Short mmCIF file of C-alpha atoms in Angstrom, two decimals:
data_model
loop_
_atom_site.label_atom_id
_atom_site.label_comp_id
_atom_site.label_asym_id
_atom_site.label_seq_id
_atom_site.Cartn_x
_atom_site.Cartn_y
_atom_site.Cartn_z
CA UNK I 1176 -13.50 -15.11 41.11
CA UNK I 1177 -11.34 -12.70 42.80
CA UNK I 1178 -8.23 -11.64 40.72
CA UNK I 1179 -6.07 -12.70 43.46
CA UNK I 1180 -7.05 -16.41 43.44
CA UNK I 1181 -5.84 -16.13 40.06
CA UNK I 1182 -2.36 -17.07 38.21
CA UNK I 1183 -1.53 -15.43 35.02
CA UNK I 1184 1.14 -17.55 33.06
CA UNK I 1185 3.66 -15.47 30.97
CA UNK I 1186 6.24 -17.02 28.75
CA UNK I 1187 9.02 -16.15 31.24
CA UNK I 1188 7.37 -17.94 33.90
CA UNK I 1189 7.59 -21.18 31.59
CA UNK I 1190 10.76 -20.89 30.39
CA UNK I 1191 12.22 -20.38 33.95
CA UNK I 1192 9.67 -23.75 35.00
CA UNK I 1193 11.49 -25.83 32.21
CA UNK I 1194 14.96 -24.67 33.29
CA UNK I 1195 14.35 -25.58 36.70
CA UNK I 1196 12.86 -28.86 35.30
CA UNK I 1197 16.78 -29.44 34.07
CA UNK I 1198 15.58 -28.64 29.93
CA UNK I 1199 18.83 -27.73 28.25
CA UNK I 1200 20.06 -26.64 24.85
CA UNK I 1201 20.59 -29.60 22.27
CA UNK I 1202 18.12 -31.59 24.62
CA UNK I 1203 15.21 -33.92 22.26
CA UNK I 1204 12.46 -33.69 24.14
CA UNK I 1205 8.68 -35.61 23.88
CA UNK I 1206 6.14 -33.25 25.26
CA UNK I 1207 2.54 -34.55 26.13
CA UNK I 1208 0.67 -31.27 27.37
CA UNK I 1209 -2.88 -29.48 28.48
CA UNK I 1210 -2.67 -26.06 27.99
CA UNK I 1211 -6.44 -25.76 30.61
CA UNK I 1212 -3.78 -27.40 33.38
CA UNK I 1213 -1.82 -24.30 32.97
CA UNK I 1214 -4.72 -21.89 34.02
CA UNK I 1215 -4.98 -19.01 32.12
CA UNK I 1216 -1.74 -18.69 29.77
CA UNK I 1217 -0.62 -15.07 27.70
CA UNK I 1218 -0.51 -16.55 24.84
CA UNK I 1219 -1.81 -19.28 24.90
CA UNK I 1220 -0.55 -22.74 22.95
CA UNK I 1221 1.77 -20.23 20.98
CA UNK I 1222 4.10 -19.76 23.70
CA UNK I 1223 4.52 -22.83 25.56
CA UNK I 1224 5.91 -23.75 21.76
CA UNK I 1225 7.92 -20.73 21.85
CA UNK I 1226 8.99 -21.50 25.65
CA UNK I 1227 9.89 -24.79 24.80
CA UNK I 1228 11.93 -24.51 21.54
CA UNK I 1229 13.82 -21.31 23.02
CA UNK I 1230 14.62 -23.51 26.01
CA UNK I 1231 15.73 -26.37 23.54
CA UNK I 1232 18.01 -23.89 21.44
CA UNK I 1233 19.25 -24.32 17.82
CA UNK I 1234 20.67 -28.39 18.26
CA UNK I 1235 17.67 -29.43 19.79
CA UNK I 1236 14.09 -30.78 19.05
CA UNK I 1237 10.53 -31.02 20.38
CA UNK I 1238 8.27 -33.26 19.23
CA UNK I 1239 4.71 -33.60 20.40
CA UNK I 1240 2.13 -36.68 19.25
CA UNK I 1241 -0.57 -35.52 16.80
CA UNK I 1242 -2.67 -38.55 16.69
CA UNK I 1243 -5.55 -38.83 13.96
CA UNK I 1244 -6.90 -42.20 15.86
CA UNK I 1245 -10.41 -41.27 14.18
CA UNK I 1246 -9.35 -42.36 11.03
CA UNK I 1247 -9.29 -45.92 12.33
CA UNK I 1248 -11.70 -48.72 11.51
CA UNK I 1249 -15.58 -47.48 13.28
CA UNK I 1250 -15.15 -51.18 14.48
CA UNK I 1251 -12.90 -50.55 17.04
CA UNK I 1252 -15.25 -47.81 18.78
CA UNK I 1253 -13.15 -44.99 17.61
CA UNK I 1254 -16.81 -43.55 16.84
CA UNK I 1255 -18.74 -44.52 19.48
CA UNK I 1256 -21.47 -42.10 19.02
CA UNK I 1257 -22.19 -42.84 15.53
CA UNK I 1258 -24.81 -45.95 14.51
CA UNK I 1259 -23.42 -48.93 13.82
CA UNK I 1260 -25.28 -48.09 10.56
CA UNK I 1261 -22.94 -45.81 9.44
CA UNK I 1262 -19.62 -47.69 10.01
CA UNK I 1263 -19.76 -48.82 6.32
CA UNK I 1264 -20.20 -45.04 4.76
CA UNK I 1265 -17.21 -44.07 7.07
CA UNK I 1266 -14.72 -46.31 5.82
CA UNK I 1267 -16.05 -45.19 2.06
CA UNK I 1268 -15.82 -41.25 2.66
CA UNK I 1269 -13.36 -40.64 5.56
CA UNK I 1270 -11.20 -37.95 4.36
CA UNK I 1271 -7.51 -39.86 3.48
CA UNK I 1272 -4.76 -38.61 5.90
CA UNK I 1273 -2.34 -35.77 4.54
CA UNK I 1274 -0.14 -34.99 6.98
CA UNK I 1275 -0.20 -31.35 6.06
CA UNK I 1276 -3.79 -31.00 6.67
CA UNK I 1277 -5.08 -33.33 8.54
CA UNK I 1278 -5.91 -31.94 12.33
CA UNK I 1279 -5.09 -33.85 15.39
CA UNK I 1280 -8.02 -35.82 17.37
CA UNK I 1281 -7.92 -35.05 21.32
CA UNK I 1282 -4.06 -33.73 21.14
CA UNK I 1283 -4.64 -30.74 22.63
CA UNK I 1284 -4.11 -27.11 21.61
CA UNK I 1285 -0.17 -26.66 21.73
CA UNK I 1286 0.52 -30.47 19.83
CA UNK I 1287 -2.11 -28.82 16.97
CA UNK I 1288 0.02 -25.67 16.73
CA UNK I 1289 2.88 -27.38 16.58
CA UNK I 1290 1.83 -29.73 13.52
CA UNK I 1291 1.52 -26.49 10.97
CA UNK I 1292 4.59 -24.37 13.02
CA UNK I 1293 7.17 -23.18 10.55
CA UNK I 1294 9.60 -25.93 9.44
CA UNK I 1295 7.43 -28.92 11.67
CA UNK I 1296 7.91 -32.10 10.14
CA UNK I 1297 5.16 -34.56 10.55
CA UNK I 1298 5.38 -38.47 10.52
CA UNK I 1299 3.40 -40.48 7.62
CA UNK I 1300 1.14 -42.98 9.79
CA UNK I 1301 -2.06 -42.23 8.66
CA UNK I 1302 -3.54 -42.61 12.54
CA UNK I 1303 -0.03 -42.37 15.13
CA UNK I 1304 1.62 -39.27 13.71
CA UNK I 1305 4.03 -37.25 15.54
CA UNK I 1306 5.22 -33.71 14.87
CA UNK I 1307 8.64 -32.52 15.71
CA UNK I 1308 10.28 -28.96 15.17
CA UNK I 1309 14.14 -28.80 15.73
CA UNK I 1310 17.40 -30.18 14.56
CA UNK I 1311 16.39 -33.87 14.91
CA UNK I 1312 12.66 -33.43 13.19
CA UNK I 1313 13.34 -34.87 9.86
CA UNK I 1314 14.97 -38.36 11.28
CA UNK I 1315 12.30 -38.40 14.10
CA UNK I 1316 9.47 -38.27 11.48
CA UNK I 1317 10.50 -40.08 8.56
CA UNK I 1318 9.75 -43.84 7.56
CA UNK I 1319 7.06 -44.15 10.20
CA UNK I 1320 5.60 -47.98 8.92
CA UNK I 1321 1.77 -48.73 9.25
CA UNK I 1322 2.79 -51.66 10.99
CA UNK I 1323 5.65 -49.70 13.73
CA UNK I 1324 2.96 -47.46 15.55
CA UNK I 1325 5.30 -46.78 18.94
CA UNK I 1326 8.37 -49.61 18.00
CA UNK I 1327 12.44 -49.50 17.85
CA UNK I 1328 12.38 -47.60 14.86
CA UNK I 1329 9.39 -45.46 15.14
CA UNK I 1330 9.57 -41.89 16.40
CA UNK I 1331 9.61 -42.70 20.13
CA UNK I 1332 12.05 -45.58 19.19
CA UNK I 1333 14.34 -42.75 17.45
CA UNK I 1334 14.04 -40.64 20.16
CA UNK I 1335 15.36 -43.49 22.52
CA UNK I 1336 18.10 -43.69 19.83
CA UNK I 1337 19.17 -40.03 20.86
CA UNK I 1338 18.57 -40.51 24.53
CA UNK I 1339 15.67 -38.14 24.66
CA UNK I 1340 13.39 -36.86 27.26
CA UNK I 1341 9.81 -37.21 28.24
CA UNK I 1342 7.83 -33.97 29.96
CA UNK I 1343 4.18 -34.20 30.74
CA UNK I 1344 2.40 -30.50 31.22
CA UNK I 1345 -0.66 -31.20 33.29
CA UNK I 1346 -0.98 -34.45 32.25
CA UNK I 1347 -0.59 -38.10 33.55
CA UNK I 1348 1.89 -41.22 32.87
CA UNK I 1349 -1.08 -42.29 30.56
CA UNK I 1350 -0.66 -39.55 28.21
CA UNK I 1351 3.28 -40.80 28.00
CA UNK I 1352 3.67 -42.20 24.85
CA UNK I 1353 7.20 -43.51 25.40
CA UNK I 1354 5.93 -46.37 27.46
CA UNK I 1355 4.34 -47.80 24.09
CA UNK I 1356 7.37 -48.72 23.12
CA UNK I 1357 8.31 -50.41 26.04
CA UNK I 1358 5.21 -52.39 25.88
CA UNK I 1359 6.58 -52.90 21.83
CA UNK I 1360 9.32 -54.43 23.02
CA UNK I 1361 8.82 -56.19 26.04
CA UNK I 1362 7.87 -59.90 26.19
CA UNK I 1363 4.64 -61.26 27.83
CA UNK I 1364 2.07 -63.88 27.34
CA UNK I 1365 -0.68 -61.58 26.02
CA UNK I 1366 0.73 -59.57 23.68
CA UNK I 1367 -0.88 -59.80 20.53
CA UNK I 1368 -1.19 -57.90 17.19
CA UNK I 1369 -4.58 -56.75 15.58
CA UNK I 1370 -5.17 -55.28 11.97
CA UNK I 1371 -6.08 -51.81 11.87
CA UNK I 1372 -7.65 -49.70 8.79
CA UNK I 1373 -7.34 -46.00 7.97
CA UNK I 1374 -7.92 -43.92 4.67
CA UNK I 1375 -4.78 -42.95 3.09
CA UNK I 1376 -3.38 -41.64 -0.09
CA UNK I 1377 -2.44 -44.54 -2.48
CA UNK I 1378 -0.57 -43.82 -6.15
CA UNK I 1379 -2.44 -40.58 -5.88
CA UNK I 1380 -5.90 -42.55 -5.06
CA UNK I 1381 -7.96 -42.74 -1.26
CA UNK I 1382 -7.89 -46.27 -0.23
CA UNK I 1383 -8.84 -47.74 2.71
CA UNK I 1384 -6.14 -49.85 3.87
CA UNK I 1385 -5.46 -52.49 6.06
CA UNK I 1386 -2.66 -53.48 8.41
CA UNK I 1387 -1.38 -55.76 10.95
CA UNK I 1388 0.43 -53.84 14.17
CA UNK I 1389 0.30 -54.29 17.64
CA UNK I 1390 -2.45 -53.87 19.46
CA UNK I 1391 -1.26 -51.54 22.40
CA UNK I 1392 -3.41 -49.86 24.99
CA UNK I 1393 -2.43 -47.77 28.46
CA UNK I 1394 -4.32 -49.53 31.52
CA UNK I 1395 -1.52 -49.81 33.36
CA UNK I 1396 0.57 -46.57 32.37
CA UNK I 1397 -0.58 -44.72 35.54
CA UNK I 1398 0.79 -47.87 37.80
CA UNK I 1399 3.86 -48.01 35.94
CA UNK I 1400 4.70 -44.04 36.36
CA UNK I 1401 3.80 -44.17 40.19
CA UNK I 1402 6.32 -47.58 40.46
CA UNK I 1403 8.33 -45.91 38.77
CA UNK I 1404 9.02 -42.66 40.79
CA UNK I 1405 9.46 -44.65 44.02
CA UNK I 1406 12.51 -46.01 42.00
CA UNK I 1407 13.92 -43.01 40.29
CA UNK I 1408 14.16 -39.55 40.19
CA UNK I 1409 11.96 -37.44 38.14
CA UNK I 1410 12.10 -33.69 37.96
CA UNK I 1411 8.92 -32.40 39.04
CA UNK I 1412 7.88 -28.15 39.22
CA UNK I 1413 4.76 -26.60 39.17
CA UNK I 1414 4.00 -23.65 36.56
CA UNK I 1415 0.84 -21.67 36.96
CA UNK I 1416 -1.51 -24.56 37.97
CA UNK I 1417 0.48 -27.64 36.44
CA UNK I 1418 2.11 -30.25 37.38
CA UNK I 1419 5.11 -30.72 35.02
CA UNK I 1420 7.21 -33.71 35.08
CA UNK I 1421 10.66 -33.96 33.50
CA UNK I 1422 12.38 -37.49 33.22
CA UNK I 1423 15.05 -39.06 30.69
CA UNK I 1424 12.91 -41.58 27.99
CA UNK I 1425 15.73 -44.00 28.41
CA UNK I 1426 15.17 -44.23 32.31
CA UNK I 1427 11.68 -44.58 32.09
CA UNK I 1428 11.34 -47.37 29.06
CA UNK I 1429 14.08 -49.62 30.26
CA UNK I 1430 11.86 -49.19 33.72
CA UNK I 1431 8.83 -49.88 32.21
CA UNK I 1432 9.58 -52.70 30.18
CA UNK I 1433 10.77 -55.16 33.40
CA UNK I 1434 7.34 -53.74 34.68
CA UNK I 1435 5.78 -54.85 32.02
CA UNK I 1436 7.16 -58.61 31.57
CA UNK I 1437 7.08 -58.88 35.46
CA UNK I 1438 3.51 -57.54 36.03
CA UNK I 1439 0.86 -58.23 32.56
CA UNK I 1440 -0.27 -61.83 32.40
#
């Protein structure tokens, strides 16, 4: 390929991308991101962090979700392309979660950096973690209950709390994770929870333990985004070969939650 047909992404070009997106200092901020969307980035996952938490400043905070959804029960097809055979030796040897070590399953690169970037703060859940860097990362991440996955009082509920924002690199409305907790608190006839397992750290012991949440899943997240922009504004630039998106959490939960109870049988 010609060098011409080609974009190189520097960290000025993203910082100047967020600004135009409306990303202030003191803003708390959600980021769901592909780094491959970008094209070829100098850098690489380092400085979209580096864009993002400049572009933040000192009073605000960027959290990304580092989801270890492997380290759920074989059962529900979290590994599909093991034997059925196997399920049983899994939930016996499955490394316990520690959110220190423990690397994220399909995140992408930049929410992996960001889980071990100085002074990150990392939520407790052995499966739904989140990772947050910034002023706000210690509330955001701590007390995150096996049974609150995305609820009022989980990180994305906190973040609601502060009147956040959502921005998607590359990615779609079923990569936003905010929408969770509209499904977590809107009413419809088939919500249900389900018990999930994972292997955490108990008294100092690996258990394998059980618990009842929500069962949660993102069919309809594309459907609601789409809705959802013919309603409201949403700040949208392209940087290198991205689409980036740029909308206030508030705007799009209380949004997606009438969706919800309106639309899901």
């Amino acid at each position: 390929m010609k060098s011409e047909n080609r974009r190189i992404v520097l960290k000025e070009d993203l910082i100047n991308g967020f600004k135009a997106l409306g990303v202030m200092e003191g803003q708390q901020i959600i980021v769901h991101t592909s780094l491959n969307s970008l094209g070829f980035v100098c850098g690489g996952a380092q400085i979209v962090i580096e864009a993002l938490l400049e572009c933040a400043g000192e009073n605000g905070t960027i959290m990304m979700p580092t989801q270890t959804w492997k380290n759920l029960d074989p059962s529900m097809g979290v590994h599909w392309e093991e034997p059925e055979e196997w399920h049983q030796i899994i939930r016996d040897n499955w490394p316990a979660y520690d959110k220190n070590i423990t690397p994220t399953n399909t995140m992408g690169a930049v929410a992996e950096m960001l889980r071990t970037w100085p002074n990150a703060r990392r939520s407790d859940h052995p499966a739904r973690s989140f990772a947050a860097v910034g002023k706000n990362a210690e509330f955001l991440t701590k007390n995150h209950d096996l049974a609150n996955i995305f609820g009022e009082d989980s990180p994305i509920g906190k973040l609601y709390q502060l009147d956040g924002y959502v921005m998607l690199i590359g990615v779609g409305y079923d990569k936003n994770t905010s929408i969770h907790l509209a499904d977590a608190i809107a009413k419809y006839p088939s919500k249900h929870n389900e018990f999930n397992s994972s292997a955490m750290m108990v008294n100092g012991e690996r258990r394998w333990v059980t618990y009842e949440t929500l069962a949660v899943d993102g069919e309809d997240f594309e459907d609601i985004g789409r809705d959802f922009e013919k309603e409201h504004e949403v700040k949208i630039v392209t940087i290198g070969k991205a689409t980036v998106r740029f909308m206030r959490q508030r705007d799009i939960v209380d949004y997606a939650i009438k969706w919800i109870e309106k639309n899901r049988k």
